[in-house]
PDB file of C-alpha atoms and ligand atoms in Angstrom:
ATOM      1  CA  MET A  43      94.193  75.705  86.520  1.00 97.00           C
ATOM      2  CA  ASP A  44      91.309  78.133  86.240  1.00 98.00           C
ATOM      3  CA  LEU A  45      91.925  81.830  86.296  1.00 98.00           C
ATOM      4  CA  TYR A  46      89.069  84.093  87.397  1.00 98.00           C
ATOM      5  CA  HIS A  47      89.562  86.955  84.875  1.00 97.00           C
ATOM      6  CA  ALA A  48      88.340  90.294  83.590  1.00 97.00           C
ATOM      7  CA  ALA A  49      90.196  92.105  80.844  1.00 97.00           C
ATOM      8  CA  ALA A  50      89.622  95.480  82.402  1.00 97.00           C
ATOM      9  CA  SER A  51      91.548  94.539  85.695  1.00 98.00           C
ATOM     10  CA  PRO A  52      95.119  95.641  85.858  1.00 98.00           C
ATOM     11  CA  PHE A  53      95.779  92.950  88.568  1.00 98.00           C
ATOM     12  CA  VAL A  54      94.454  90.259  86.188  1.00 98.00           C
ATOM     13  CA  ARG A  55      96.681  91.829  83.493  1.00 98.00           C
ATOM     14  CA  LYS A  56      99.825  91.258  85.689  1.00 98.00           C
ATOM     15  CA  VAL A  57      98.961  87.544  85.826  1.00 98.00           C
ATOM     16  CA  MET A  58      98.278  87.327  82.095  1.00 98.00           C
ATOM     17  CA  VAL A  59     101.555  89.153  81.313  1.00 98.00           C
ATOM     18  CA  THR A  60     103.341  86.688  83.602  1.00 98.00           C
ATOM     19  CA  LEU A  61     101.701  83.716  81.882  1.00 98.00           C
ATOM     20  CA  HIS A  62     102.826  85.000  78.431  1.00 98.00           C
ATOM     21  CA  GLU A  63     106.384  85.898  79.641  1.00 98.00           C
ATOM     22  CA  THR A  64     106.805  82.402  81.288  1.00 98.00           C
ATOM     23  CA  ASP A  65     105.158  80.397  78.505  1.00 98.00           C
ATOM     24  CA  GLN A  66     102.365  78.950  80.661  1.00 98.00           C
ATOM     25  CA  LEU A  67      99.252  80.294  78.937  1.00 98.00           C
ATOM     26  CA  GLY A  68      98.376  76.747  77.800  1.00 98.00           C
ATOM     27  CA  ASP A  69      98.102  75.592  81.450  1.00 98.00           C
ATOM     28  CA  VAL A  70      95.334  77.973  82.324  1.00 98.00           C
ATOM     29  CA  LYS A  71      91.604  78.141  81.507  1.00 98.00           C
ATOM     30  CA  ILE A  72      90.181  81.655  81.527  1.00 98.00           C
ATOM     31  CA  VAL A  73      86.975  81.965  83.545  1.00 97.00           C
ATOM     32  CA  PRO A  74      85.328  85.318  82.838  1.00 96.00           C
ATOM     33  CA  SER A  75      84.452  86.964  86.183  1.00 95.00           C
ATOM     34  CA  ALA A  76      83.840  90.773  85.896  1.00 88.00           C
ATOM     35  CA  GLN A  77      82.718  91.920  89.308  1.00 86.00           C
ATOM     36  CA  THR A  78      82.411  94.926  91.678  1.00 90.00           C
ATOM     37  CA  PRO A  79      82.500  95.032  95.557  1.00 94.00           C
ATOM     38  CA  LEU A  80      78.633  94.996  95.243  1.00 93.00           C
ATOM     39  CA  SER A  81      78.396  92.170  92.802  1.00 92.00           C
ATOM     40  CA  PRO A  82      80.948  89.384  93.615  1.00 93.00           C
ATOM     41  CA  ASN A  83      80.927  86.211  91.499  1.00 94.00           C
ATOM     42  CA  PRO A  84      79.757  83.409  93.796  1.00 94.00           C
ATOM     43  CA  ALA A  85      81.801  80.900  91.942  1.00 95.00           C
ATOM     44  CA  ASN A  86      85.043  82.787  92.597  1.00 95.00           C
ATOM     45  CA  GLN A  87      87.080  80.840  95.048  1.00 95.00           C
ATOM     46  CA  ASN A  88      88.697  83.940  96.614  1.00 97.00           C
ATOM     47  CA  PRO A  89      86.682  84.481  99.774  1.00 95.00           C
ATOM     48  CA  LEU A  90      87.491  88.130  99.474  1.00 96.00           C
ATOM     49  CA  GLY A  91      85.581  88.254  96.201  1.00 95.00           C
ATOM     50  CA  LYS A  92      88.351  89.750  94.273  1.00 97.00           C
ATOM     51  CA  ILE A  93      90.014  88.849  90.948  1.00 98.00           C
ATOM     52  CA  PRO A  94      92.523  87.581  89.933  1.00 98.00           C
ATOM     53  CA  CYS A  95      92.108  84.141  91.617  1.00 98.00           C
ATOM     54  CA  LEU A  96      93.870  80.974  90.425  1.00 98.00           C
ATOM     55  CA  THR A  97      92.632  77.476  91.215  1.00 98.00           C
ATOM     56  CA  ARG A  98      95.169  74.565  91.303  1.00 95.00           C
ATOM     57  CA  PRO A  99      94.819  70.857  91.191  1.00 93.00           C
ATOM     58  CA  ASP A 100      97.104  70.307  94.084  1.00 93.00           C
ATOM     59  CA  GLY A 101      96.229  72.859  96.818  1.00 95.00           C
ATOM     60  CA  PRO A 102      93.910  75.711  97.739  1.00 97.00           C
ATOM     61  CA  ALA A 103      93.024  78.429  95.292  1.00 98.00           C
ATOM     62  CA  LEU A 104      95.664  81.243  95.096  1.00 98.00           C
ATOM     63  CA  TYR A 105      94.667  84.926  95.246  1.00 98.00           C
ATOM     64  CA  ASP A 106      96.024  88.297  95.220  1.00 98.00           C
ATOM     65  CA  SER A 107      98.053  88.966  92.051  1.00 98.00           C
ATOM     66  CA  ARG A 108     101.316  89.099  94.020  1.00 98.00           C
ATOM     67  CA  VAL A 109     100.949  85.549  95.295  1.00 98.00           C
ATOM     68  CA  ILE A 110      99.721  84.218  91.867  1.00 98.00           C
ATOM     69  CA  CYS A 111     102.561  85.907  89.914  1.00 98.00           C
ATOM     70  CA  ARG A 112     105.086  84.664  92.320  1.00 98.00           C
ATOM     71  CA  TYR A 113     103.680  81.126  92.182  1.00 98.00           C
ATOM     72  CA  LEU A 114     103.639  81.178  88.326  1.00 98.00           C
ATOM     73  CA  ALA A 115     107.257  82.465  88.159  1.00 98.00           C
ATOM     74  CA  HIS A 116     108.384  79.699  90.631  1.00 98.00           C
ATOM     75  CA  ARG A 117     106.462  77.092  88.688  1.00 97.00           C
ATOM     76  CA  ALA A 118     108.166  78.143  85.451  1.00 98.00           C
ATOM     77  CA  GLY A 119     111.664  78.612  87.021  1.00 98.00           C
ATOM     78  CA  ALA A 120     111.633  82.022  85.623  1.00 98.00           C
ATOM     79  CA  SER A 121     113.869  84.841  87.011  1.00 96.00           C
ATOM     80  CA  LEU A 122     111.291  87.454  87.579  1.00 98.00           C
ATOM     81  CA  TYR A 123     112.244  87.738  91.296  1.00 98.00           C
ATOM     82  CA  PRO A 124     116.084  87.984  91.228  1.00 98.00           C
ATOM     83  CA  GLU A 125     117.522  87.383  94.640  1.00 97.00           C
ATOM     84  CA  SER A 126     120.178  90.084  94.190  1.00 96.00           C
ATOM     85  CA  ARG A 127     117.625  92.825  94.050  1.00 97.00           C
ATOM     86  CA  ILE A 128     114.594  91.212  95.557  1.00 98.00           C
ATOM     87  CA  TRP A 129     113.707  94.024  97.949  1.00 98.00           C
ATOM     88  CA  ASP A 130     113.733  96.625  95.120  1.00 98.00           C
ATOM     89  CA  VAL A 131     111.554  94.295  92.939  1.00 98.00           C
ATOM     90  CA  LEU A 132     109.022  93.662  95.698  1.00 98.00           C
ATOM     91  CA  THR A 133     108.832  97.414  96.482  1.00 98.00           C
ATOM     92  CA  LEU A 134     108.357  98.277  92.912  1.00 98.00           C
ATOM     93  CA  GLU A 135     105.620  95.639  92.631  1.00 98.00           C
ATOM     94  CA  ALA A 136     103.980  97.197  95.763  1.00 98.00           C
ATOM     95  CA  THR A 137     104.203 100.624  94.140  1.00 98.00           C
ATOM     96  CA  GLY A 138     102.517  99.374  90.932  1.00 98.00           C
ATOM     97  CA  ASP A 139      99.755  97.544  92.940  1.00 98.00           C
ATOM     98  CA  GLY A 140      99.159 100.635  95.080  1.00 98.00           C
ATOM     99  CA  ILE A 141      98.769 102.835  92.002  1.00 99.00           C
ATOM    100  CA  MET A 142      96.204 100.284  90.667  1.00 98.00           C
ATOM    101  CA  ASP A 143      94.400 100.119  93.980  1.00 98.00           C
ATOM    102  CA  ALA A 144      94.078 103.917  94.162  1.00 98.00           C
ATOM    103  CA  ALA A 145      92.923 104.004  90.478  1.00 98.00           C
ATOM    104  CA  VAL A 146      90.346 101.305  90.945  1.00 98.00           C
ATOM    105  CA  LEU A 147      88.992 103.042  94.047  1.00 98.00           C
ATOM    106  CA  MET A 148      88.542 106.259  91.983  1.00 98.00           C
ATOM    107  CA  VAL A 149      86.422 104.231  89.539  1.00 97.00           C
ATOM    108  CA  TYR A 150      84.411 102.582  92.231  1.00 96.00           C
ATOM    109  CA  GLU A 151      83.643 105.960  93.865  1.00 96.00           C
ATOM    110  CA  TRP A 152      81.930 107.071  90.631  1.00 94.00           C
ATOM    111  CA  ARG A 153      80.451 103.832  89.429  1.00 93.00           C
ATOM    112  CA  VAL A 154      79.579 101.808  92.543  1.00 94.00           C
ATOM    113  CA  ARG A 155      78.706 104.502  95.163  1.00 94.00           C
ATOM    114  CA  PRO A 156      75.138 105.987  94.610  1.00 92.00           C
ATOM    115  CA  GLU A 157      74.891 109.594  93.271  1.00 92.00           C
ATOM    116  CA  GLY A 158      74.812 112.094  96.093  1.00 93.00           C
ATOM    117  CA  MET A 159      76.929 109.816  98.310  1.00 94.00           C
ATOM    118  CA  GLN A 160      80.111 110.236  96.224  1.00 95.00           C
ATOM    119  CA  VAL A 161      83.008 112.182  97.773  1.00 96.00           C
ATOM    120  CA  PRO A 162      85.183 114.167  95.232  1.00 96.00           C
ATOM    121  CA  GLU A 163      87.752 114.823  97.919  1.00 97.00           C
ATOM    122  CA  PHE A 164      88.260 110.994  98.251  1.00 98.00           C
ATOM    123  CA  VAL A 165      88.806 110.702  94.562  1.00 97.00           C
ATOM    124  CA  GLU A 166      91.432 113.525  94.601  1.00 98.00           C
ATOM    125  CA  ALA A 167      93.094 112.034  97.599  1.00 98.00           C
ATOM    126  CA  GLN A 168      93.394 108.706  95.641  1.00 98.00           C
ATOM    127  CA  TRP A 169      94.921 110.655  92.701  1.00 98.00           C
ATOM    128  CA  ALA A 170      97.305 112.444  95.070  1.00 98.00           C
ATOM    129  CA  LYS A 171      98.625 109.008  96.161  1.00 98.00           C
ATOM    130  CA  ILE A 172      99.117 108.163  92.349  1.00 98.00           C
ATOM    131  CA  THR A 173     100.940 111.334  91.581  1.00 98.00           C
ATOM    132  CA  ARG A 174     103.294 110.856  94.521  1.00 98.00           C
ATOM    133  CA  ALA A 175     104.141 107.376  93.436  1.00 98.00           C
ATOM    134  CA  LEU A 176     104.573 108.414  89.894  1.00 98.00           C
ATOM    135  CA  ASP A 177     106.941 111.185  90.981  1.00 98.00           C
ATOM    136  CA  THR A 178     108.904 108.680  93.101  1.00 98.00           C
ATOM    137  CA  LEU A 179     109.190 106.338  90.059  1.00 98.00           C
ATOM    138  CA  GLU A 180     110.462 109.194  87.823  1.00 98.00           C
ATOM    139  CA  ASN A 181     112.980 110.470  90.305  1.00 98.00           C
ATOM    140  CA  ARG A 182     114.302 107.190  91.916  1.00 98.00           C
ATOM    141  CA  TRP A 183     113.435 104.167  89.863  1.00 98.00           C
ATOM    142  CA  LEU A 184     114.158 104.859  86.081  1.00 98.00           C
ATOM    143  CA  SER A 185     117.573 102.923  86.188  1.00 98.00           C
ATOM    144  CA  HIS A 186     115.854  99.820  87.622  1.00 98.00           C
ATOM    145  CA  LEU A 187     113.094 100.168  85.138  1.00 98.00           C
ATOM    146  CA  ALA A 188     115.697 100.178  82.284  1.00 98.00           C
ATOM    147  CA  GLY A 189     117.200  96.775  83.507  1.00 97.00           C
ATOM    148  CA  PRO A 190     116.232  93.146  82.747  1.00 97.00           C
ATOM    149  CA  LEU A 191     112.529  92.269  83.103  1.00 98.00           C
ATOM    150  CA  ASP A 192     111.269  91.504  86.603  1.00 98.00           C
ATOM    151  CA  MET A 193     107.949  91.579  88.434  1.00 98.00           C
ATOM    152  CA  GLY A 194     108.442  95.209  89.490  1.00 98.00           C
ATOM    153  CA  GLN A 195     108.568  96.209  85.918  1.00 98.00           C
ATOM    154  CA  ILE A 196     105.541  94.066  85.027  1.00 98.00           C
ATOM    155  CA  ALA A 197     103.517  95.768  87.920  1.00 98.00           C
ATOM    156  CA  ILE A 198     104.427  99.242  86.946  1.00 98.00           C
ATOM    157  CA  GLY A 199     103.985  98.327  83.194  1.00 98.00           C
ATOM    158  CA  CYS A 200     100.417  97.215  84.022  1.00 98.00           C
ATOM    159  CA  ALA A 201      99.694 100.251  86.331  1.00 98.00           C
ATOM    160  CA  LEU A 202     100.491 103.040  83.792  1.00 98.00           C
ATOM    161  CA  PRO A 203      98.284 101.943  80.953  1.00 98.00           C
ATOM    162  CA  TYR A 204      95.449 101.450  83.469  1.00 98.00           C
ATOM    163  CA  LEU A 205      95.681 105.196  84.183  1.00 98.00           C
ATOM    164  CA  ASP A 206      95.161 105.891  80.430  1.00 98.00           C
ATOM    165  CA  PHE A 207      92.399 103.322  80.243  1.00 98.00           C
ATOM    166  CA  ARG A 208      90.294 104.647  83.256  1.00 97.00           C
ATOM    167  CA  HIS A 209      91.633 108.189  83.836  1.00 98.00           C
ATOM    168  CA  PRO A 210      92.520 109.406  80.335  1.00 97.00           C
ATOM    169  CA  ASP A 211      91.879 113.180  81.341  1.00 97.00           C
ATOM    170  CA  ARG A 212      94.742 113.049  83.857  1.00 97.00           C
ATOM    171  CA  ASP A 213      97.932 113.819  81.926  1.00 95.00           C
ATOM    172  CA  TRP A 214     100.426 111.819  83.968  1.00 98.00           C
ATOM    173  CA  ARG A 215     103.095 111.925  81.188  1.00 98.00           C
ATOM    174  CA  ALA A 216     103.497 115.681  81.065  1.00 96.00           C
ATOM    175  CA  THR A 217     106.114 115.968  83.850  1.00 96.00           C
ATOM    176  CA  ARG A 218     107.457 112.315  83.674  1.00 98.00           C
ATOM    177  CA  PRO A 219     109.283 111.775  80.359  1.00 98.00           C
ATOM    178  CA  GLY A 220     111.226 108.810  81.669  1.00 98.00           C
ATOM    179  CA  LEU A 221     108.182 106.942  82.804  1.00 98.00           C
ATOM    180  CA  ALA A 222     106.431 107.779  79.514  1.00 98.00           C
ATOM    181  CA  ALA A 223     109.304 106.167  77.691  1.00 98.00           C
ATOM    182  CA  PHE A 224     109.193 103.113  79.998  1.00 98.00           C
ATOM    183  CA  ALA A 225     105.418 102.827  79.387  1.00 98.00           C
ATOM    184  CA  ALA A 226     106.009 102.932  75.585  1.00 98.00           C
ATOM    185  CA  ARG A 227     108.716 100.270  75.736  1.00 98.00           C
ATOM    186  CA  MET A 228     106.599  97.868  77.835  1.00 98.00           C
ATOM    187  CA  ALA A 229     103.615  98.428  75.519  1.00 98.00           C
ATOM    188  CA  ASP A 230     105.677  97.056  72.616  1.00 98.00           C
ATOM    189  CA  ARG A 231     106.297  93.662  74.299  1.00 98.00           C
ATOM    190  CA  PRO A 232     104.143  90.824  72.887  1.00 98.00           C
ATOM    191  CA  SER A 233     102.982  89.961  76.436  1.00 98.00           C
ATOM    192  CA  PHE A 234     101.433  93.509  76.589  1.00 98.00           C
ATOM    193  CA  THR A 235     100.098  93.736  73.144  1.00 98.00           C
ATOM    194  CA  ALA A 236      98.315  90.470  73.747  1.00 98.00           C
ATOM    195  CA  THR A 237      96.576  91.789  76.977  1.00 98.00           C
ATOM    196  CA  PRO A 238      95.013  95.171  76.368  1.00 97.00           C
ATOM    197  CA  PRO A 239      92.563  96.495  78.963  1.00 96.00           C
ATOM    198  CA  ASP A 240      89.013  96.019  77.789  1.00 93.00           C
ATOM    199  CA  ALA A 241      85.819  97.098  79.563  1.00 84.00           C
TER     200      ALA A 241
HETATM  201  N1  LIG B 518      95.381  93.037  95.883  1.00 59.08           N
HETATM  202  C1  LIG B 518      94.505  92.472  94.953  1.00 59.08           C
HETATM  203  C2  LIG B 518      93.543  93.394  94.380  1.00 59.08           C
HETATM  204  C3  LIG B 518      92.567  92.816  93.318  1.00 59.08           C
HETATM  205  C4  LIG B 518      91.401  93.761  93.073  1.00 59.08           C
HETATM  206  O1  LIG B 518      91.176  94.789  93.650  1.00 59.08           O
HETATM  207  N2  LIG B 518      90.720  93.398  92.042  1.00 59.08           N
HETATM  208  C5  LIG B 518      89.468  94.079  91.639  1.00 59.08           C
HETATM  209  C6  LIG B 518      89.307  94.137  90.129  1.00 59.08           C
HETATM  210  S1  LIG B 518      90.400  95.196  89.370  1.00 59.08           S
HETATM  211  C7  LIG B 518      88.279  93.384  92.202  1.00 59.08           C
HETATM  212  O2  LIG B 518      88.156  92.124  92.168  1.00 59.08           O
HETATM  213  N3  LIG B 518      87.328  94.119  92.830  1.00 59.08           N
HETATM  214  C8  LIG B 518      86.180  93.591  93.406  1.00 59.08           C
HETATM  215  C9  LIG B 518      86.106  93.873  94.965  1.00 59.08           C
HETATM  216  O3  LIG B 518      86.855  94.754  95.447  1.00 59.08           O
HETATM  217  O4  LIG B 518      85.313  93.301  95.533  1.00 59.08           O
HETATM  218  C10 LIG B 518      95.437  91.805  93.991  1.00 59.08           C
HETATM  219  O5  LIG B 518      96.540  92.101  93.844  1.00 59.08           O
HETATM  220  O6  LIG B 518      95.018  90.733  93.245  1.00 59.08           O
END
Protein backbone atom coordinates (compact mmCIF):
# COMPACT_ATOMS: atom_id res chain seq x y z
CA MET A 1 0.00 0.00 0.00
CA ASP A 2 1.16 3.57 -0.70
CA LEU A 3 0.60 6.29 1.89
CA TYR A 4 0.60 9.88 0.58
CA HIS A 5 2.45 11.57 3.37
CA ALA A 6 3.88 14.79 4.80
CA ALA A 7 5.51 14.80 8.21
CA ALA A 8 3.98 18.19 9.08
CA SER A 9 0.40 16.88 8.76
CA PRO A 10 -1.33 15.90 12.02
CA PHE A 11 -3.83 13.82 10.00
CA VAL A 12 -0.98 11.85 8.44
CA ARG A 13 0.48 11.45 11.93
CA LYS A 14 -2.74 9.75 13.10
CA VAL A 15 -2.21 7.17 10.37
CA MET A 16 1.49 6.75 11.13
CA VAL A 17 0.80 6.29 14.86
CA THR A 18 -1.88 3.71 13.99
CA LEU A 19 0.56 1.87 11.73
CA HIS A 20 3.10 1.78 14.59
CA GLU A 21 0.57 0.75 17.23
CA THR A 22 -0.82 -2.07 15.04
CA ASP A 23 2.56 -3.26 13.75
CA GLN A 24 1.79 -2.64 10.06
CA LEU A 25 4.52 -0.17 9.10
CA GLY A 26 6.18 -2.76 6.89
CA ASP A 27 3.03 -3.03 4.74
CA VAL A 28 3.14 0.61 3.62
CA LYS A 29 5.39 2.58 1.27
CA ILE A 30 5.63 6.27 2.20
CA VAL A 31 5.04 8.62 -0.77
CA PRO A 32 6.18 12.18 0.07
CA SER A 33 3.34 14.53 -0.81
CA ALA A 34 3.57 17.94 0.88
CA GLN A 35 0.77 20.11 -0.50
CA THR A 36 -1.53 23.05 0.09
CA PRO A 37 -5.02 23.80 -1.30
CA LEU A 38 -3.28 25.81 -4.05
CA SER A 39 -0.71 23.18 -4.95
CA PRO A 40 -2.25 19.70 -4.92
CA ASN A 41 -0.11 16.70 -5.83
CA PRO A 42 -1.54 15.41 -9.17
CA ALA A 43 -0.42 11.88 -8.30
CA ASN A 44 -2.46 11.84 -5.08
CA GLN A 45 -5.42 9.49 -5.60
CA ASN A 46 -7.66 11.47 -3.25
CA PRO A 47 -9.81 13.57 -5.63
CA LEU A 48 -10.17 16.13 -2.84
CA GLY A 49 -6.42 16.69 -3.03
CA LYS A 50 -5.79 16.11 0.66
CA ILE A 51 -3.44 13.87 2.58
CA PRO A 52 -3.39 11.27 4.02
CA CYS A 53 -4.49 8.97 1.20
CA LEU A 54 -3.84 5.21 1.22
CA THR A 55 -3.86 3.08 -1.93
CA ARG A 56 -4.76 -0.61 -1.66
CA PRO A 57 -4.19 -3.53 -4.05
CA ASP A 58 -7.79 -4.73 -3.68
CA GLY A 59 -10.00 -1.64 -3.84
CA PRO A 60 -10.18 2.10 -4.38
CA ALA A 61 -7.81 4.41 -2.56
CA LEU A 62 -8.91 5.28 0.96
CA TYR A 63 -8.92 8.83 2.18
CA ASP A 64 -9.69 10.87 5.19
CA SER A 65 -7.62 9.86 8.17
CA ARG A 66 -10.75 8.57 9.94
CA VAL A 67 -11.43 6.05 7.21
CA ILE A 68 -7.79 5.00 6.85
CA CYS A 69 -7.26 4.53 10.60
CA ARG A 70 -10.43 2.48 10.94
CA TYR A 71 -9.43 0.35 7.97
CA LEU A 72 -5.95 -0.25 9.42
CA ALA A 73 -7.33 -1.14 12.86
CA HIS A 74 -9.79 -3.58 11.25
CA ARG A 75 -7.04 -5.06 9.06
CA ALA A 76 -4.85 -5.70 12.12
CA GLY A 77 -7.70 -6.89 14.36
CA ALA A 78 -6.69 -4.13 16.80
CA SER A 79 -9.02 -2.92 19.56
CA LEU A 80 -8.73 0.80 18.84
CA TYR A 81 -12.53 1.14 18.37
CA PRO A 82 -13.98 -0.78 21.34
CA GLU A 83 -17.70 -1.42 20.80
CA SER A 84 -18.51 -0.75 24.48
CA ARG A 85 -17.55 2.92 24.18
CA ILE A 86 -17.65 3.45 20.41
CA TRP A 87 -19.65 6.72 20.43
CA ASP A 88 -17.26 8.27 22.94
CA VAL A 89 -14.26 7.15 20.88
CA LEU A 90 -15.69 8.54 17.63
CA THR A 91 -16.68 11.83 19.27
CA LEU A 92 -13.20 12.21 20.71
CA GLU A 93 -11.68 11.46 17.32
CA ALA A 94 -13.96 14.08 15.73
CA THR A 95 -12.86 16.55 18.41
CA GLY A 96 -9.18 15.88 17.69
CA ASP A 97 -9.76 16.19 13.94
CA GLY A 98 -11.74 19.41 14.45
CA ILE A 99 -8.88 20.93 16.44
CA MET A 100 -6.50 19.98 13.64
CA ASP A 101 -8.82 21.38 10.95
CA ALA A 102 -9.03 24.73 12.74
CA ALA A 103 -5.28 24.83 13.42
CA VAL A 104 -4.49 24.01 9.76
CA LEU A 105 -6.90 26.74 8.55
CA MET A 106 -5.04 29.25 10.73
CA VAL A 107 -1.79 28.25 9.02
CA TYR A 108 -3.33 28.50 5.54
CA GLU A 109 -4.75 31.94 6.26
CA TRP A 110 -1.25 33.31 6.88
CA ARG A 111 0.69 31.17 4.43
CA VAL A 112 -1.59 30.56 1.47
CA ARG A 113 -3.80 33.65 1.30
CA PRO A 114 -2.06 36.65 -0.27
CA GLU A 115 -0.99 39.53 1.95
CA GLY A 116 -3.72 42.13 2.28
CA MET A 117 -6.45 39.51 1.89
CA GLN A 118 -5.82 37.79 5.22
CA VAL A 119 -8.53 38.13 7.86
CA PRO A 120 -7.25 38.17 11.46
CA GLU A 121 -10.81 37.75 12.78
CA PHE A 122 -11.05 34.47 10.87
CA VAL A 123 -7.84 33.25 12.49
CA GLU A 124 -9.09 34.20 15.96
CA ALA A 125 -12.45 32.50 15.29
CA GLN A 126 -10.57 29.29 14.48
CA TRP A 127 -8.55 29.63 17.68
CA ALA A 128 -11.82 30.16 19.62
CA LYS A 129 -13.06 26.79 18.30
CA ILE A 130 -9.84 25.20 19.51
CA THR A 131 -10.03 26.73 22.99
CA ARG A 132 -13.64 25.57 23.39
CA ALA A 133 -12.67 22.07 22.36
CA LEU A 134 -9.67 22.06 24.72
CA ASP A 135 -11.85 23.23 27.62
CA THR A 136 -14.37 20.49 26.86
CA LEU A 137 -11.59 17.91 26.87
CA GLU A 138 -10.20 19.22 30.17
CA ASN A 139 -13.63 19.37 31.86
CA ARG A 140 -15.34 16.27 30.46
CA TRP A 141 -12.92 13.77 28.93
CA LEU A 142 -9.88 13.31 31.18
CA SER A 143 -11.07 9.99 32.64
CA HIS A 144 -11.53 8.56 29.13
CA LEU A 145 -8.12 9.88 28.12
CA ALA A 146 -6.61 8.03 31.11
CA GLY A 147 -8.02 4.69 29.91
CA PRO A 148 -6.75 2.06 27.47
CA LEU A 149 -5.45 3.32 24.11
CA ASP A 150 -8.11 3.94 21.46
CA MET A 151 -8.50 6.07 18.33
CA GLY A 152 -9.95 8.99 20.29
CA GLN A 153 -6.77 9.19 22.35
CA ILE A 154 -4.60 8.91 19.24
CA ALA A 155 -6.46 11.79 17.56
CA ILE A 156 -6.23 14.08 20.60
CA GLY A 157 -2.64 12.92 21.09
CA CYS A 158 -1.82 14.14 17.56
CA ALA A 159 -3.84 17.38 17.78
CA LEU A 160 -2.16 18.77 20.92
CA PRO A 161 1.47 18.66 19.71
CA TYR A 162 0.35 20.12 16.38
CA LEU A 163 -0.69 23.24 18.34
CA ASP A 164 2.83 23.40 19.80
CA PHE A 165 4.34 22.87 16.34
CA ARG A 166 2.34 25.51 14.43
CA HIS A 167 1.09 27.85 17.13
CA PRO A 168 3.79 27.84 19.83
CA ASP A 169 2.88 31.33 21.07
CA ARG A 170 -0.58 30.16 22.23
CA ASP A 171 -0.09 28.75 25.71
CA TRP A 172 -2.88 26.14 25.71
CA ARG A 173 -1.41 24.30 28.74
CA ALA A 174 -1.73 27.23 31.20
CA THR A 175 -5.29 26.49 32.31
CA ARG A 176 -5.44 22.79 31.34
CA PRO A 177 -3.10 20.74 33.55
CA GLY A 178 -4.95 17.47 32.90
CA LEU A 179 -4.61 17.77 29.13
CA ALA A 180 -0.96 18.83 29.49
CA ALA A 181 -0.29 15.63 31.47
CA PHE A 182 -2.11 13.56 28.83
CA ALA A 183 0.00 15.15 26.06
CA ALA A 184 3.18 14.34 27.98
CA ARG A 185 2.11 10.70 28.45
CA MET A 186 1.31 10.27 24.76
CA ALA A 187 4.58 11.93 23.72
CA ASP A 188 6.44 9.13 25.55
CA ARG A 189 4.87 6.33 23.51
CA PRO A 190 7.25 4.88 20.89
CA SER A 191 4.61 5.46 18.18
CA PHE A 192 4.70 9.19 18.98
CA THR A 193 8.47 9.57 19.46
CA ALA A 194 8.87 7.93 16.03
CA THR A 195 6.55 10.41 14.26
CA PRO A 196 7.44 13.98 15.27
CA PRO A 197 5.93 16.78 13.16
CA ASP A 198 8.49 18.12 10.71
CA ALA A 199 8.09 21.05 8.30
N1 LIG B 1 -10.43 15.37 7.03
C1 LIG B 1 -9.15 15.13 6.40
C2 LIG B 1 -8.27 16.38 6.52
C3 LIG B 1 -6.94 16.22 5.80
C4 LIG B 1 -6.24 17.57 5.57
O1 LIG B 1 -6.82 18.64 5.72
N2 LIG B 1 -4.97 17.47 5.17
C5 LIG B 1 -4.23 18.67 4.81
C6 LIG B 1 -2.77 18.56 5.27
S1 LIG B 1 -2.65 18.70 7.02
C7 LIG B 1 -4.22 18.80 3.30
O2 LIG B 1 -4.03 17.83 2.60
N3 LIG B 1 -4.43 20.02 2.78
C8 LIG B 1 -4.47 20.29 1.38
C9 LIG B 1 -5.82 20.82 0.96
O3 LIG B 1 -6.62 21.22 1.84
O4 LIG B 1 -6.07 20.86 -0.24
C10 LIG B 1 -8.50 13.91 7.06
O5 LIG B 1 -8.85 13.57 8.20
O6 LIG B 1 -7.68 13.23 6.41
